[in-house]
PDB file of C-alpha atoms and ligand atoms in Angstrom:
ATOM      1  CA  MET A 300      19.255  -8.661 -11.293  1.00 51.00           C
ATOM      2  CA  THR A 301      19.430  -9.963  -7.754  1.00 72.00           C
ATOM      3  CA  VAL A 302      16.551 -12.047  -6.504  1.00 86.00           C
ATOM      4  CA  GLN A 303      14.433 -10.247  -3.927  1.00 92.00           C
ATOM      5  CA  THR A 304      13.253 -12.102  -0.847  1.00 95.00           C
ATOM      6  CA  ILE A 305       9.796 -11.936   0.694  1.00 97.00           C
ATOM      7  CA  LEU A 306       9.162 -13.068   4.271  1.00 98.00           C
ATOM      8  CA  LEU A 307       5.651 -14.491   4.700  1.00 98.00           C
ATOM      9  CA  VAL A 308       4.285 -14.537   8.250  1.00 98.00           C
ATOM     10  CA  GLU A 309       0.940 -16.298   8.479  1.00 97.00           C
ATOM     11  CA  ASP A 310      -0.236 -19.148  10.711  1.00 96.00           C
ATOM     12  CA  GLU A 311      -2.943 -20.304   8.308  1.00 95.00           C
ATOM     13  CA  LYS A 312      -1.074 -22.879   6.284  1.00 96.00           C
ATOM     14  CA  ASP A 313      -3.285 -22.746   3.172  1.00 95.00           C
ATOM     15  CA  ILE A 314      -2.954 -18.986   2.857  1.00 95.00           C
ATOM     16  CA  ARG A 315       0.790 -19.066   3.518  1.00 96.00           C
ATOM     17  CA  GLU A 316       1.367 -21.775   0.918  1.00 96.00           C
ATOM     18  CA  LEU A 317      -0.743 -19.980  -1.649  1.00 95.00           C
ATOM     19  CA  LEU A 318       1.194 -16.750  -1.094  1.00 96.00           C
ATOM     20  CA  ALA A 319       4.515 -18.616  -1.216  1.00 97.00           C
ATOM     21  CA  LEU A 320       3.565 -20.213  -4.516  1.00 96.00           C
ATOM     22  CA  THR A 321       2.510 -16.866  -5.972  1.00 95.00           C
ATOM     23  CA  CYS A 322       5.714 -15.141  -4.846  1.00 96.00           C
ATOM     24  CA  LYS A 323       7.900 -17.928  -6.260  1.00 95.00           C
ATOM     25  CA  ARG A 324       6.021 -17.867  -9.540  1.00 93.00           C
ATOM     26  CA  GLU A 325       6.785 -14.130  -9.749  1.00 92.00           C
ATOM     27  CA  GLY A 326      10.491 -14.825  -9.287  1.00 92.00           C
ATOM     28  CA  PHE A 327      10.887 -13.955  -5.604  1.00 94.00           C
ATOM     29  CA  ALA A 328      12.739 -16.010  -3.025  1.00 95.00           C
ATOM     30  CA  VAL A 329      10.484 -16.885  -0.087  1.00 97.00           C
ATOM     31  CA  LEU A 330      10.970 -17.248   3.657  1.00 97.00           C
ATOM     32  CA  GLU A 331       8.008 -18.537   5.644  1.00 97.00           C
ATOM     33  CA  THR A 332       6.977 -18.744   9.253  1.00 97.00           C
ATOM     34  CA  GLU A 333       3.734 -19.145  11.191  1.00 96.00           C
ATOM     35  CA  ASN A 334       5.164 -17.453  14.258  1.00 95.00           C
ATOM     36  CA  GLY A 335       5.647 -13.780  15.166  1.00 96.00           C
ATOM     37  CA  ALA A 336       8.778 -14.263  17.287  1.00 96.00           C
ATOM     38  CA  LYS A 337      10.425 -16.344  14.555  1.00 96.00           C
ATOM     39  CA  ALA A 338       9.470 -13.652  12.064  1.00 97.00           C
ATOM     40  CA  LEU A 339      11.507 -11.098  14.038  1.00 96.00           C
ATOM     41  CA  THR A 340      14.526 -13.420  14.112  1.00 96.00           C
ATOM     42  CA  LEU A 341      14.252 -14.161  10.396  1.00 96.00           C
ATOM     43  CA  ALA A 342      13.876 -10.471   9.567  1.00 97.00           C
ATOM     44  CA  ARG A 343      17.030  -9.599  11.525  1.00 95.00           C
ATOM     45  CA  GLU A 344      19.115 -12.481  10.206  1.00 95.00           C
ATOM     46  CA  LYS A 345      18.001 -12.634   6.588  1.00 94.00           C
ATOM     47  CA  LYS A 346      17.030  -9.000   5.885  1.00 94.00           C
ATOM     48  CA  PRO A 347      14.171  -9.758   3.469  1.00 96.00           C
ATOM     49  CA  ASP A 348      13.224  -7.076   0.921  1.00 94.00           C
ATOM     50  CA  ALA A 349       9.618  -7.048   2.113  1.00 96.00           C
ATOM     51  CA  ILE A 350       7.470  -8.728   4.760  1.00 97.00           C
ATOM     52  CA  VAL A 351       3.874  -9.881   4.378  1.00 97.00           C
ATOM     53  CA  LEU A 352       2.574 -10.042   7.928  1.00 96.00           C
ATOM     54  CA  ASP A 353      -0.749 -11.400   9.134  1.00 94.00           C
ATOM     55  CA  LEU A 354      -2.402  -9.362  11.871  1.00 91.00           C
ATOM     56  CA  MET A 355      -3.890 -12.363  13.675  1.00 90.00           C
ATOM     57  CA  LEU A 356      -1.102 -14.637  14.840  1.00 93.00           C
ATOM     58  CA  PRO A 357      -0.934 -16.853  17.918  1.00 90.00           C
ATOM     59  CA  GLY A 358       1.492 -15.529  20.541  1.00 89.00           C
ATOM     60  CA  LEU A 359       3.144 -12.347  19.359  1.00 93.00           C
ATOM     61  CA  ASP A 360       0.511 -10.778  17.062  1.00 91.00           C
ATOM     62  CA  GLY A 361       1.102  -8.877  13.821  1.00 92.00           C
ATOM     63  CA  LEU A 362       0.822  -5.425  15.385  1.00 90.00           C
ATOM     64  CA  SER A 363       3.481  -6.236  17.994  1.00 93.00           C
ATOM     65  CA  VAL A 364       5.741  -7.753  15.334  1.00 95.00           C
ATOM     66  CA  CYS A 365       5.378  -4.689  13.134  1.00 93.00           C
ATOM     67  CA  LYS A 366       6.137  -2.305  16.005  1.00 91.00           C
ATOM     68  CA  ALA A 367       9.188  -4.372  17.006  1.00 93.00           C
ATOM     69  CA  LEU A 368      10.461  -4.293  13.414  1.00 92.00           C
ATOM     70  CA  GLN A 369      10.051  -0.512  13.372  1.00 86.00           C
ATOM     71  CA  ARG A 370      11.956  -0.066  16.641  1.00 86.00           C
ATOM     72  CA  ASP A 371      14.949  -2.104  15.477  1.00 87.00           C
ATOM     73  CA  PRO A 372      17.261   0.011  13.261  1.00 82.00           C
ATOM     74  CA  ASP A 373      18.303  -3.186  11.448  1.00 86.00           C
ATOM     75  CA  THR A 374      14.767  -3.911  10.276  1.00 89.00           C
ATOM     76  CA  ALA A 375      13.006  -0.525  10.371  1.00 84.00           C
ATOM     77  CA  ALA A 376      13.498   0.098   6.651  1.00 84.00           C
ATOM     78  CA  ILE A 377      11.955  -3.203   5.524  1.00 91.00           C
ATOM     79  CA  PRO A 378       8.493  -2.525   4.096  1.00 92.00           C
ATOM     80  CA  VAL A 379       5.684  -4.455   5.795  1.00 93.00           C
ATOM     81  CA  ILE A 380       2.371  -5.328   4.173  1.00 94.00           C
ATOM     82  CA  MET A 381      -0.244  -6.240   6.760  1.00 91.00           C
ATOM     83  CA  LEU A 382      -2.921  -8.831   6.098  1.00 92.00           C
ATOM     84  CA  THR A 383      -6.010  -7.848   8.021  1.00 87.00           C
ATOM     85  CA  ALA A 384      -9.629  -8.815   8.321  1.00 78.00           C
ATOM     86  CA  ARG A 385     -10.339  -5.795  10.464  1.00 67.00           C
ATOM     87  CA  GLY A 386     -11.263  -2.819   8.305  1.00 66.00           C
ATOM     88  CA  GLU A 387     -11.419  -0.370  11.190  1.00 61.00           C
ATOM     89  CA  GLU A 388      -7.770  -0.900  12.152  1.00 71.00           C
ATOM     90  CA  ILE A 389      -6.425   0.196   8.774  1.00 72.00           C
ATOM     91  CA  ASP A 390      -5.619   3.817   9.512  1.00 69.00           C
ATOM     92  CA  ARG A 391      -3.746   2.733  12.670  1.00 69.00           C
ATOM     93  CA  ILE A 392      -1.841   0.017  10.851  1.00 72.00           C
ATOM     94  CA  VAL A 393      -0.402   2.235   8.140  1.00 70.00           C
ATOM     95  CA  GLY A 394      -0.257   5.236  10.449  1.00 64.00           C
ATOM     96  CA  PHE A 395       2.561   6.350  12.657  1.00 59.00           C
ATOM     97  CA  GLU A 396       1.553   4.093  15.539  1.00 70.00           C
ATOM     98  CA  VAL A 397       2.185   0.740  13.856  1.00 77.00           C
ATOM     99  CA  GLY A 398       4.070   1.817  10.765  1.00 77.00           C
ATOM    100  CA  ALA A 399       3.171  -0.777   8.122  1.00 85.00           C
ATOM    101  CA  SER A 400       3.845   0.353   4.552  1.00 86.00           C
ATOM    102  CA  ASP A 401       0.594  -1.034   3.231  1.00 87.00           C
ATOM    103  CA  TYR A 402      -2.193  -3.478   3.946  1.00 86.00           C
ATOM    104  CA  VAL A 403      -4.490  -5.957   2.248  1.00 89.00           C
ATOM    105  CA  VAL A 404      -7.902  -6.828   3.630  1.00 87.00           C
ATOM    106  CA  LYS A 405      -8.888 -10.503   3.835  1.00 87.00           C
ATOM    107  CA  PRO A 406     -10.261 -12.226   1.858  1.00 86.00           C
ATOM    108  CA  PHE A 407      -7.835 -11.089  -0.815  1.00 88.00           C
ATOM    109  CA  SER A 408      -6.741 -12.231  -4.249  1.00 90.00           C
ATOM    110  CA  THR A 409      -3.105 -13.269  -4.601  1.00 91.00           C
ATOM    111  CA  ARG A 410      -2.933 -10.799  -7.473  1.00 90.00           C
ATOM    112  CA  GLU A 411      -3.819  -8.000  -5.063  1.00 90.00           C
ATOM    113  CA  VAL A 412      -1.094  -9.034  -2.608  1.00 94.00           C
ATOM    114  CA  MET A 413       1.423  -9.268  -5.448  1.00 93.00           C
ATOM    115  CA  LEU A 414       0.535  -5.747  -6.637  1.00 91.00           C
ATOM    116  CA  ARG A 415       1.076  -4.425  -3.115  1.00 91.00           C
ATOM    117  CA  ILE A 416       4.414  -6.222  -2.783  1.00 94.00           C
ATOM    118  CA  LYS A 417       5.649  -4.820  -6.084  1.00 91.00           C
ATOM    119  CA  SER A 418       4.385  -1.385  -5.183  1.00 88.00           C
ATOM    120  CA  VAL A 419       6.219  -1.238  -1.812  1.00 88.00           C
ATOM    121  CA  LEU A 420       9.392  -2.610  -3.405  1.00 88.00           C
ATOM    122  CA  LYS A 421       9.189   0.077  -6.061  1.00 82.00           C
ATOM    123  CA  ARG A 422       8.614   2.744  -3.429  1.00 75.00           C
ATOM    124  CA  THR A 423      11.580   1.673  -1.285  1.00 70.00           C
ATOM    125  CA  SER A 424      13.900   1.578  -4.293  1.00 65.00           C
ATOM    126  CA  LEU A 425      13.033   5.172  -5.198  1.00 52.00           C
ATOM    127  CA  VAL A 426      15.434   7.911  -4.251  1.00 47.00           C
ATOM    128  CA  PRO A 427      13.904  10.294  -1.687  1.00 46.00           C
ATOM    129  CA  GLU A 428      13.497  13.167  -4.172  1.00 44.00           C
ATOM    130  CA  GLN A 429      11.075  11.116  -6.233  1.00 63.00           C
ATOM    131  CA  THR A 430       8.762  10.572  -3.287  1.00 78.00           C
ATOM    132  CA  ALA A 431       7.969  14.306  -3.200  1.00 86.00           C
ATOM    133  CA  LEU A 432       5.187  14.928  -5.696  1.00 91.00           C
ATOM    134  CA  ALA A 433       3.503  18.218  -6.465  1.00 92.00           C
ATOM    135  CA  SER A 434       1.009  19.904  -8.753  1.00 93.00           C
ATOM    136  CA  GLY A 435      -0.440  23.390  -8.344  1.00 93.00           C
ATOM    137  CA  ALA A 436      -0.877  24.060  -4.635  1.00 94.00           C
ATOM    138  CA  ILE A 437      -0.729  20.328  -3.756  1.00 96.00           C
ATOM    139  CA  ARG A 438       2.377  18.725  -2.322  1.00 94.00           C
ATOM    140  CA  LEU A 439       2.490  15.041  -1.428  1.00 94.00           C
ATOM    141  CA  ASP A 440       5.320  13.385   0.490  1.00 89.00           C
ATOM    142  CA  ALA A 441       5.052   9.640  -0.082  1.00 85.00           C
ATOM    143  CA  LEU A 442       7.703   8.814   2.513  1.00 80.00           C
ATOM    144  CA  ARG A 443       6.177  10.797   5.342  1.00 81.00           C
ATOM    145  CA  HIS A 444       2.655  10.076   4.091  1.00 86.00           C
ATOM    146  CA  VAL A 445       1.545  13.705   4.268  1.00 91.00           C
ATOM    147  CA  VAL A 446      -0.312  16.027   1.897  1.00 95.00           C
ATOM    148  CA  PHE A 447      -0.331  19.804   1.920  1.00 95.00           C
ATOM    149  CA  VAL A 448      -2.442  22.344   0.069  1.00 96.00           C
ATOM    150  CA  GLY A 449      -0.334  25.467   0.325  1.00 93.00           C
ATOM    151  CA  ASP A 450       0.777  25.493   3.959  1.00 92.00           C
ATOM    152  CA  GLU A 451      -2.230  23.543   5.229  1.00 93.00           C
ATOM    153  CA  GLU A 452      -1.870  19.839   5.914  1.00 94.00           C
ATOM    154  CA  VAL A 453      -4.820  17.840   4.594  1.00 95.00           C
ATOM    155  CA  LEU A 454      -5.764  14.598   6.350  1.00 92.00           C
ATOM    156  CA  LEU A 455      -6.620  11.905   3.843  1.00 91.00           C
ATOM    157  CA  THR A 456      -7.675   8.302   4.296  1.00 87.00           C
ATOM    158  CA  VAL A 457      -5.259   5.658   3.043  1.00 84.00           C
ATOM    159  CA  THR A 458      -7.310   5.147  -0.123  1.00 85.00           C
ATOM    160  CA  GLU A 459      -7.601   8.866  -0.855  1.00 91.00           C
ATOM    161  CA  PHE A 460      -3.852   9.207  -0.356  1.00 92.00           C
ATOM    162  CA  ARG A 461      -3.089   6.356  -2.766  1.00 90.00           C
ATOM    163  CA  LEU A 462      -5.504   7.801  -5.296  1.00 93.00           C
ATOM    164  CA  LEU A 463      -3.867  11.223  -5.187  1.00 96.00           C
ATOM    165  CA  GLU A 464      -0.405   9.658  -5.296  1.00 93.00           C
ATOM    166  CA  ASP A 465      -1.351   7.607  -8.358  1.00 92.00           C
ATOM    167  CA  LEU A 466      -2.671  10.659 -10.208  1.00 95.00           C
ATOM    168  CA  LEU A 467       0.380  12.745  -9.255  1.00 94.00           C
ATOM    169  CA  ARG A 468       2.780  10.013 -10.372  1.00 89.00           C
ATOM    170  CA  HIS A 469       1.085  10.140 -13.764  1.00 88.00           C
ATOM    171  CA  ALA A 470       0.764  13.923 -13.903  1.00 89.00           C
ATOM    172  CA  GLY A 471      -0.043  15.141 -17.390  1.00 89.00           C
ATOM    173  CA  GLN A 472      -1.457  11.742 -18.416  1.00 89.00           C
ATOM    174  CA  VAL A 473      -5.082  10.690 -18.511  1.00 91.00           C
ATOM    175  CA  ARG A 474      -5.727   7.859 -16.048  1.00 91.00           C
ATOM    176  CA  SER A 475      -8.734   5.705 -16.863  1.00 90.00           C
ATOM    177  CA  ARG A 476     -10.938   4.552 -14.000  1.00 89.00           C
ATOM    178  CA  GLU A 477      -9.758   0.989 -14.714  1.00 85.00           C
ATOM    179  CA  GLN A 478      -6.091   1.989 -14.423  1.00 86.00           C
ATOM    180  CA  VAL A 479      -6.796   3.816 -11.181  1.00 89.00           C
ATOM    181  CA  LEU A 480      -8.737   0.867  -9.753  1.00 85.00           C
ATOM    182  CA  ASP A 481      -5.942  -1.480 -10.670  1.00 81.00           C
ATOM    183  CA  ALA A 482      -3.256   0.736  -9.138  1.00 82.00           C
ATOM    184  CA  VAL A 483      -5.103   1.842  -6.000  1.00 85.00           C
ATOM    185  CA  TRP A 484      -7.436  -1.027  -5.153  1.00 79.00           C
ATOM    186  CA  GLY A 485      -5.565  -3.822  -6.914  1.00 72.00           C
ATOM    187  CA  TYR A 486      -8.473  -4.945  -9.062  1.00 64.00           C
ATOM    188  CA  SER A 487     -10.608  -3.593 -11.858  1.00 60.00           C
ATOM    189  CA  PHE A 488     -14.076  -4.903 -12.492  1.00 62.00           C
ATOM    190  CA  GLU A 489     -16.805  -3.284 -14.429  1.00 61.00           C
ATOM    191  CA  GLY A 490     -19.250  -1.617 -12.095  1.00 63.00           C
ATOM    192  CA  TYR A 491     -16.520  -0.538  -9.703  1.00 73.00           C
ATOM    193  CA  ALA A 492     -15.785   2.560 -11.778  1.00 76.00           C
ATOM    194  CA  ARG A 493     -18.229   4.522  -9.612  1.00 83.00           C
ATOM    195  CA  THR A 494     -15.971   3.789  -6.632  1.00 85.00           C
ATOM    196  CA  VAL A 495     -13.284   5.917  -8.252  1.00 90.00           C
ATOM    197  CA  ASP A 496     -15.724   8.758  -8.859  1.00 92.00           C
ATOM    198  CA  THR A 497     -16.922   8.648  -5.258  1.00 91.00           C
ATOM    199  CA  HIS A 498     -13.378   8.814  -3.909  1.00 93.00           C
ATOM    200  CA  ILE A 499     -12.402  11.577  -6.331  1.00 96.00           C
ATOM    201  CA  ARG A 500     -15.387  13.586  -5.083  1.00 95.00           C
ATOM    202  CA  ARG A 501     -14.270  13.169  -1.452  1.00 95.00           C
ATOM    203  CA  LEU A 502     -10.668  13.902  -2.359  1.00 96.00           C
ATOM    204  CA  ARG A 503     -11.658  17.119  -4.150  1.00 97.00           C
ATOM    205  CA  ALA A 504     -13.747  18.226  -1.188  1.00 97.00           C
ATOM    206  CA  LYS A 505     -10.793  17.698   1.169  1.00 96.00           C
ATOM    207  CA  LEU A 506      -8.305  19.417  -1.140  1.00 97.00           C
ATOM    208  CA  GLY A 507     -10.583  22.462  -1.399  1.00 95.00           C
ATOM    209  CA  PRO A 508      -8.997  25.177  -3.548  1.00 92.00           C
ATOM    210  CA  GLY A 509      -6.081  22.803  -4.356  1.00 94.00           C
ATOM    211  CA  ALA A 510      -8.464  20.434  -6.157  1.00 95.00           C
ATOM    212  CA  ASP A 511      -8.542  22.463  -9.351  1.00 94.00           C
ATOM    213  CA  VAL A 512      -5.494  20.567 -10.654  1.00 94.00           C
ATOM    214  CA  ILE A 513      -7.613  17.388 -10.920  1.00 96.00           C
ATOM    215  CA  GLU A 514      -9.410  17.431 -14.242  1.00 95.00           C
ATOM    216  CA  THR A 515     -12.255  15.123 -15.210  1.00 94.00           C
ATOM    217  CA  VAL A 516     -11.680  13.680 -18.672  1.00 91.00           C
ATOM    218  CA  ARG A 517     -15.178  12.936 -19.847  1.00 89.00           C
ATOM    219  CA  GLY A 518     -15.869   9.289 -20.628  1.00 85.00           C
ATOM    220  CA  ILE A 519     -12.370   8.183 -19.623  1.00 89.00           C
ATOM    221  CA  GLY A 520     -11.178   9.177 -16.184  1.00 92.00           C
ATOM    222  CA  TYR A 521      -8.989  11.802 -14.564  1.00 95.00           C
ATOM    223  CA  ARG A 522      -5.827  13.763 -15.126  1.00 95.00           C
ATOM    224  CA  ILE A 523      -3.694  15.929 -12.931  1.00 93.00           C
ATOM    225  CA  LYS A 524      -2.085  18.872 -14.652  1.00 83.00           C
ATOM    226  CA  GLY A 525       1.568  18.085 -15.305  1.00 75.00           C
TER     227      GLY A 525
HETATM  228 CA1   CA B 266      -3.739 -15.677  10.997  1.00 97.81          CA
END
């Protein structure tokens, strides 16, 4: 198997070194820079498999770097994971406007970042057909990041979208709350199980009549009809 390369763009040296160490330990090759303009050059020249990009950079900031990557046909397909401390920016970051593939909120665990990296790499290596998921009246397009119930588009938050995508990818299987937490939030601690229930409740409300494909499996978790 060829070694995949991750470009790390972060001006805080400690964080960058920690991420570099984690990536190398997981068998990735690593490119590093503290500078947004250099990141663009490296992305064009070296074509990394994924980019971890800090939002707050001196000079050219993360948002500008991400937009520039999107505009350039040579780099537009490279998945970008944004590091952000600003919770309120998240829907913009992964939305159409900025176009990042995913994000991690600071402070983060390296495990969480690694899960996100692996997840975007898996997504980009999928053939397009496999990014279209469906059950009952629900259709989810993971590439275009849209969900429909029948002909109606349903607007979901990033977390709700990931949750639905996770359940659809495991259609027919019971997903425990711990598995869902691990896949969607990148961690699973006892006591956080209620978080899943809360988001499932919101997701069901938004899906309306389409929600009947999501079954509650008492004492365990959830399952989408296969
Ligand atoms: Ca920074």
